[in-house]
Coordinates of C-alpha atoms in Angstrom, one line a residue:
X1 CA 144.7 205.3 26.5
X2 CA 147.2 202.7 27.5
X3 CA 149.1 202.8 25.1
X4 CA 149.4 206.0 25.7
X5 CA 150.3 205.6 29.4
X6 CA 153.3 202.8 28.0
X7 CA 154.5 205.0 25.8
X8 CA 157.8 206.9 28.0
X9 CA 157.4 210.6 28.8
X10 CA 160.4 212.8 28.3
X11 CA 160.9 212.7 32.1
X12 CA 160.7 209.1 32.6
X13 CA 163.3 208.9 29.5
X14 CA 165.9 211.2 31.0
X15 CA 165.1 208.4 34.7
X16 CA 165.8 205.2 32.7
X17 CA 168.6 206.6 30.9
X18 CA 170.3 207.7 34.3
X19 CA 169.2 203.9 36.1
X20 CA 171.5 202.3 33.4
X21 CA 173.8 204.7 32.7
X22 CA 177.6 203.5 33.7
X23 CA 178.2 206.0 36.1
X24 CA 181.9 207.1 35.3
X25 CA 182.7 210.4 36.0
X26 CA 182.9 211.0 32.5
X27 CA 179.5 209.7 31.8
X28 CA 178.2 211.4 34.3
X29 CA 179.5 214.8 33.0
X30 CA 177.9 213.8 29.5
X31 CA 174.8 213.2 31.1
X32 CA 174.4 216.6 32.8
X33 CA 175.3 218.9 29.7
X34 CA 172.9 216.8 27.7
X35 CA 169.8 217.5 30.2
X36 CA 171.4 220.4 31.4
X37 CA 168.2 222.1 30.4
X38 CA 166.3 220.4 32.8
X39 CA 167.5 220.5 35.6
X40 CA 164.4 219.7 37.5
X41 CA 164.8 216.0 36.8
X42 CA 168.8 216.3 36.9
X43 CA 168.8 217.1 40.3
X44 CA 166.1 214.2 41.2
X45 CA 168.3 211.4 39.9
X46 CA 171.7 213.3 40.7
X47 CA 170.6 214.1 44.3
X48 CA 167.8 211.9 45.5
X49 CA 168.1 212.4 49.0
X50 CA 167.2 216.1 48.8
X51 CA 163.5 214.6 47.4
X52 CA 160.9 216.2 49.6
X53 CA 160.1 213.6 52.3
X54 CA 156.7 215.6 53.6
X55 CA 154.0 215.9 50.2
X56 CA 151.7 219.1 51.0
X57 CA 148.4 218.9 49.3
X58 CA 149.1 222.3 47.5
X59 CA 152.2 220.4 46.1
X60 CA 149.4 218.3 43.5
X61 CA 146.1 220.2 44.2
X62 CA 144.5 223.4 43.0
X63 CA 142.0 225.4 45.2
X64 CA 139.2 223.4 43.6
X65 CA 140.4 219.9 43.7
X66 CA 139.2 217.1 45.6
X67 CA 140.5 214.3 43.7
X68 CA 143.5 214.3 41.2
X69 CA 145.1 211.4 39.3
X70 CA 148.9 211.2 38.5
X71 CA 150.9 208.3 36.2
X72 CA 153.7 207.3 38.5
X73 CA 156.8 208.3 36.4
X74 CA 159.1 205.3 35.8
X75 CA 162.2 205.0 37.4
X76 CA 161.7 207.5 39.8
X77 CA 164.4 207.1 42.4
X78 CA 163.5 205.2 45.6
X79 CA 162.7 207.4 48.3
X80 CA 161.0 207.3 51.6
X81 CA 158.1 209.5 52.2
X82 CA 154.7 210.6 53.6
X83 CA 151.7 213.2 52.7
X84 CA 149.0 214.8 54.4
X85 CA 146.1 213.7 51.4
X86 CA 144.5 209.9 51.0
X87 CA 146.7 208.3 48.1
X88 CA 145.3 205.0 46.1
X89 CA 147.4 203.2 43.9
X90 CA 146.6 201.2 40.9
X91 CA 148.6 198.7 39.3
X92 CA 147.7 198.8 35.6
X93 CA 150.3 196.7 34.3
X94 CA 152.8 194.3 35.7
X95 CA 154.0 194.6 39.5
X96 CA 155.8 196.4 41.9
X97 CA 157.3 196.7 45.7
X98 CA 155.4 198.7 48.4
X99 CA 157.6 199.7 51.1
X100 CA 155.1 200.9 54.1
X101 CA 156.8 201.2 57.6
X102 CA 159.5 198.8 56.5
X103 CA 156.9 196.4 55.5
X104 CA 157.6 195.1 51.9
X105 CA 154.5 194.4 50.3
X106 CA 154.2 192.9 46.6
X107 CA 151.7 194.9 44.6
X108 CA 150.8 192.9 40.9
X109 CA 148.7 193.2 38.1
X110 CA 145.4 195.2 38.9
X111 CA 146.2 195.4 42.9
X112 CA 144.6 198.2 44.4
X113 CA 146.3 200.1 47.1
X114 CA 144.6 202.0 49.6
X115 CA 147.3 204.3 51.3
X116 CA 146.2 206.8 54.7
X117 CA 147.8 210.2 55.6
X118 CA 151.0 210.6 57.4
X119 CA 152.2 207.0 56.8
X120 CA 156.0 206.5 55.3
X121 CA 156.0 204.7 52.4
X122 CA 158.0 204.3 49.1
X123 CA 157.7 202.5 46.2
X124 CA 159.7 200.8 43.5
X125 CA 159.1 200.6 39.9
X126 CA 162.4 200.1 37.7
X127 CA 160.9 198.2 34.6
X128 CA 159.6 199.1 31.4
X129 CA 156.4 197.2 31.7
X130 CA 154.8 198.1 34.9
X131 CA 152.3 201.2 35.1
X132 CA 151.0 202.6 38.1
X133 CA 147.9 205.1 38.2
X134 CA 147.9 207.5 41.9
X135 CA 144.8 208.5 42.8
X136 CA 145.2 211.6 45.2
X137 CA 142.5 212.5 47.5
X138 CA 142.1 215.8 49.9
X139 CA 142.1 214.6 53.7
X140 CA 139.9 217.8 54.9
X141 CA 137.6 217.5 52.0
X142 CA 137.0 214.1 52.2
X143 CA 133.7 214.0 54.0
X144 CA 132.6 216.9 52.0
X145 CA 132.4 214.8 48.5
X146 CA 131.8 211.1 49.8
X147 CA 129.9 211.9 53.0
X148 CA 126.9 209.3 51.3
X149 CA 129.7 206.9 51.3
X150 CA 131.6 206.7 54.6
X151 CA 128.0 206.3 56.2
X152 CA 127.4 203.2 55.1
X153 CA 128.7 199.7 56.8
X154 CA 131.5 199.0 55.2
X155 CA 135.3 197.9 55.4
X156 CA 136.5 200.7 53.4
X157 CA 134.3 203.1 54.6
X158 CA 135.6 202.4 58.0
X159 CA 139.3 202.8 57.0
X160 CA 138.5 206.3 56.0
X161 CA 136.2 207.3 59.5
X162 CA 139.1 205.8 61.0
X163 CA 141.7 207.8 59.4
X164 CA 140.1 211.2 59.8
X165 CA 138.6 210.7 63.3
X166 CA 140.4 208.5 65.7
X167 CA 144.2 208.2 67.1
X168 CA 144.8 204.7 65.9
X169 CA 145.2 204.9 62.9
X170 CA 145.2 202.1 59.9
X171 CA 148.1 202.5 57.7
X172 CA 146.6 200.8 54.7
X173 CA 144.1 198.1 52.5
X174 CA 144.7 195.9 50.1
X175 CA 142.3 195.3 47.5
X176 CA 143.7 191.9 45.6
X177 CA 141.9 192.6 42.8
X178 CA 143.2 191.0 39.5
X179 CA 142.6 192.6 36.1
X180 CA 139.1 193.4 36.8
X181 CA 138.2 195.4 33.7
X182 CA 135.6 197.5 35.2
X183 CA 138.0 198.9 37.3
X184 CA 140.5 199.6 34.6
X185 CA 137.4 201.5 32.6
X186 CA 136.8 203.5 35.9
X187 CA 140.1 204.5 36.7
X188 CA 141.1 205.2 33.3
X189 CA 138.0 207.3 33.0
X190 CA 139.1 209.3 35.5
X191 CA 142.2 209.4 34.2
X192 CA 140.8 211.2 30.8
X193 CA 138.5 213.2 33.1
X194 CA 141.7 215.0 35.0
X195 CA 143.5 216.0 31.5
X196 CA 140.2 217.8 31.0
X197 CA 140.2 219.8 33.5
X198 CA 137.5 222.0 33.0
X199 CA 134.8 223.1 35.6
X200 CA 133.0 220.1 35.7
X201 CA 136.1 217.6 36.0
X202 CA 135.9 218.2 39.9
X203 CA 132.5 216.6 39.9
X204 CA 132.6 214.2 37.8
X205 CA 136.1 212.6 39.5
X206 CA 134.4 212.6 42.5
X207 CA 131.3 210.6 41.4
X208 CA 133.9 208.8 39.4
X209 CA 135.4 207.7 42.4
X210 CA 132.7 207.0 44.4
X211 CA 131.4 204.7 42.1
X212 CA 134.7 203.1 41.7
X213 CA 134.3 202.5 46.1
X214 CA 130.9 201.3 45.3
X215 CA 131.8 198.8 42.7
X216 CA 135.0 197.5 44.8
X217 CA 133.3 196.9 48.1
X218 CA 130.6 195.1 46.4
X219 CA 133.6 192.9 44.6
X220 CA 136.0 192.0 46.8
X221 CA 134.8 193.2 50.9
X222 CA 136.8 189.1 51.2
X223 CA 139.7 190.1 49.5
X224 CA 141.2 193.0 52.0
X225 CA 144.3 192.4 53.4
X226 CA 144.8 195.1 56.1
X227 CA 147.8 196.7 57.4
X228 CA 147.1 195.2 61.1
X229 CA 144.0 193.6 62.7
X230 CA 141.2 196.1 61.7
X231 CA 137.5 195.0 62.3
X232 CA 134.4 196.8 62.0
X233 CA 135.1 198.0 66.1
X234 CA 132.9 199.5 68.2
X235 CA 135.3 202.8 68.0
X236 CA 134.4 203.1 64.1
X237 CA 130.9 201.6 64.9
X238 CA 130.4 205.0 67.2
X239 CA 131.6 207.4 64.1
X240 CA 129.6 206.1 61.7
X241 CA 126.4 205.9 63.7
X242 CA 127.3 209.3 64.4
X243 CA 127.8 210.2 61.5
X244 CA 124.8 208.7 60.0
X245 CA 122.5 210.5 63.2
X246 CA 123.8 214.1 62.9
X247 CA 121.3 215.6 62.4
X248 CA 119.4 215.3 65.5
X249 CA 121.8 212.6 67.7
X250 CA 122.6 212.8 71.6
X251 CA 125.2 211.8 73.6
X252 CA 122.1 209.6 75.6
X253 CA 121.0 208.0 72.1
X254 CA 124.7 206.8 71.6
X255 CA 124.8 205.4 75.1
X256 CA 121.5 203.9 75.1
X257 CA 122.5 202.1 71.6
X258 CA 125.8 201.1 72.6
X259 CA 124.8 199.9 75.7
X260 CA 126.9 202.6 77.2
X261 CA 126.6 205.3 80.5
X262 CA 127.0 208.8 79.2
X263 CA 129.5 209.7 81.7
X264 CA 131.6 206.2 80.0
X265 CA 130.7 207.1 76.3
X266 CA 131.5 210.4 76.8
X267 CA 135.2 209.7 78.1
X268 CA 135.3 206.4 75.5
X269 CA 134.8 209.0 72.6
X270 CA 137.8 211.6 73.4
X271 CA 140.0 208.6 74.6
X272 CA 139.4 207.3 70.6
X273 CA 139.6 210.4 68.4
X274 CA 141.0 212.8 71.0
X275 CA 137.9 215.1 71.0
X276 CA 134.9 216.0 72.7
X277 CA 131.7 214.7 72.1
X278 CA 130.5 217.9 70.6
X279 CA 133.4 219.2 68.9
X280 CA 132.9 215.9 67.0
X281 CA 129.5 215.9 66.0
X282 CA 130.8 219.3 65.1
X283 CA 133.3 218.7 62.6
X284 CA 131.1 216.2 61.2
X285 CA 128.1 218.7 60.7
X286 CA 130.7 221.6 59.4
X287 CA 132.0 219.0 56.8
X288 CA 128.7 217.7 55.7
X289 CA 127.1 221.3 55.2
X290 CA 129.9 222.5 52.9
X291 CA 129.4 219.0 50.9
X292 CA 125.3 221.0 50.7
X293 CA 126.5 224.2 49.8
X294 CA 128.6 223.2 47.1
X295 CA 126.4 221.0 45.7
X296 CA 122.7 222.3 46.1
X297 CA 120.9 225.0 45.5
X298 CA 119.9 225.3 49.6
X299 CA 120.3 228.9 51.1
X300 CA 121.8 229.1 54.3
X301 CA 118.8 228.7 56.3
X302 CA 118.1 225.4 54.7
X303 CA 121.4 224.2 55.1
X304 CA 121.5 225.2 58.3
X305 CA 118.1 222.9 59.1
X306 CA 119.6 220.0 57.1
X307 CA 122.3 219.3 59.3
X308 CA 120.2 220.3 62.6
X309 CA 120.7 223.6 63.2
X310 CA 116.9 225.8 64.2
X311 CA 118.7 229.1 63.7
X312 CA 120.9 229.7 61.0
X313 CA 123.0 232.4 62.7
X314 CA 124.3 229.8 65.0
X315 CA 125.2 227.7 61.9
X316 CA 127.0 231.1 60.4
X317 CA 128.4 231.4 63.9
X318 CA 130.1 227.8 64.1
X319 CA 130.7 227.8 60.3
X320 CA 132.8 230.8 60.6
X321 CA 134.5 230.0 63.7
X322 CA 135.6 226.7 62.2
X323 CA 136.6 227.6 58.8
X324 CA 137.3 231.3 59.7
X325 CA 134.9 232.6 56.6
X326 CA 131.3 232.4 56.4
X327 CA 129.1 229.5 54.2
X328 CA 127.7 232.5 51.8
X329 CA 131.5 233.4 51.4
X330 CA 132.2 229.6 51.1
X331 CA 130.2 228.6 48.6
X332 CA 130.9 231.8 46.7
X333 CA 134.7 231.6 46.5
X334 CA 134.8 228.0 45.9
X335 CA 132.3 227.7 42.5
X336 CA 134.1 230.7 41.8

């Protein structure tokens, strides 16, 4: 597989042969009738600056994807950009220049890189030698595949809560991890697993990656480097306790365990994520049900009991109103 992934695609052929071409007007000409034919890749290195700065998550995901991976083609023009999807970058050979903010950060061999929604970044790679893998994860479906994961007390874990549910926002981590075979194995794994593409390759990537979390946080929780001064805070502490305690958590059982009034906590938690209390717990509960109904046999009621809920038409009430279909019609369309 990695020699497969050294060997040059057509598209990163047509890129190096542009980087060093001597760009004469003559040459120039030559080059255009000789890729006339594709003229999506002509115009990328003829025109960079009409790149698409704002990546949509319909631009590299289906209707059933949560996770996709994508070899980062060689010689890609430098561009600055952002996206609304998680993005995590793997250095599988040699090293490269991460741009974030204006922030030039050296990625080398085996370097994870942990990149968050909305954050301007580019990235450099005009060598023959150095291979990046991008890992592309949904933003909205997030909680709905790793919700075990973001529960527990953990670095990375807390990047993510952060991410989806507060206003301050960390722009990155930066896992200094150096030709750790197990994560090679993982990630080209999941590499083979997205060429498959078949029903179960959803699944599989998922628990794929969250293995791959797992494995990492064990390894090397000391060797983060953050994009600013991020500790396990009390504002992350809050999500993931309630996050953990959805089922049957209270506003009084949060201020009683932070040490918090109600009337404080209450205000503490819009000021942080910029909602209320209950449209919170909320999202988290709508989130974690469809993680159930995709991946259990549950009927509705159940569902509806697992993530506190009595009556199920109040679930099918708030489901709907949220996600503006109902969970039979959910789960339905979606294994569909």
């Amino acid at each position: 597989m990695i020699q497969q992934l050294i060997k040059f695609d057509q598209d990163e052929l047509l890129l190096r042969e542009y980087y060093y071409l001597d760009k004469t007007t003559r040459n120039i000409k030559q080059f255009k009738e000789k890729y006339q034919h594709d003229l999506e890749n002509l115009n990328l290195v003829l025109y960079p600056e009409t790149l698409q700065k704002h990546s949509l998550e319909q631009d590299f995901f289906n209707s059933h994807q949560d996770i996709t991976i994508i070899k980062h083609p060689r010689y890609t023009p430098y561009f600055y950009h952002f996206h609304d999807y998680f993005e995590i970058i793997y250095v599988l050979k040699g090293h490269t220049k991460q741009i974030v903010e204006q922030k030039e950060i050296l990625l080398e061999e085996g370097n994870l890189f942990l990149l968050a929604p909305q954050v301007k970044h580019g990235i450099q790679v005009f060598d023959d030698e150095t291979i990046l893998l991008n890992i592309l994860v949904k933003t909205n479906t997030f909680l709905e595949a790793f919700s075990n994961y973001v529960r527990d007390k953990s670095d990375i874990a807390n990047f993510f809560l952060n991410n989806l549910y507060t206003k301050n926002k960390i722009d990155y981590i930066h896992f200094h991890s150096h030709q750790d075979f197990q994560i090679q194995n993982s990630i080209l794994h999941m590499f083979v697993e997205n060429q498959i593409n078949d029903h179960y390759s959803n699944r599989i990537l998922c628990s794929l990656f969250s293995l791959l979390l797992a494995y990492i946080t064990r390894k090397y929780q000391d060797k983060i480097e953050y994009a600013s001064s991020f500790k396990n805070n009390e504002g992350t502490q809050i999500i993931q306790y309630i996050s953990k305690h959805y089922k049957n958590i209270t506003l009084s059982q949060i201020s009683q365990y932070f040490h918090y009034s109600i009337p404080y906590c209450s205000k503490w938690i819009k000021e942080t994520t910029g909602y209320s209390y209950h449209t919170l717990l909320t999202q988290i509960k709508i989130q974690i049900s469809k993680q159930l109904l995709l991946n259990t046999s549950f009927s509705i009621a159940q569902t509806a009991e697992e993530i506190g809920y009595q009556n199920p038409e109040t679930f099918i009430r708030i489901f709907k109103k949220h996600e503006q279909i109902t969970p039979h019609m959910y789960r339905k369309n979606t294994k569909s």
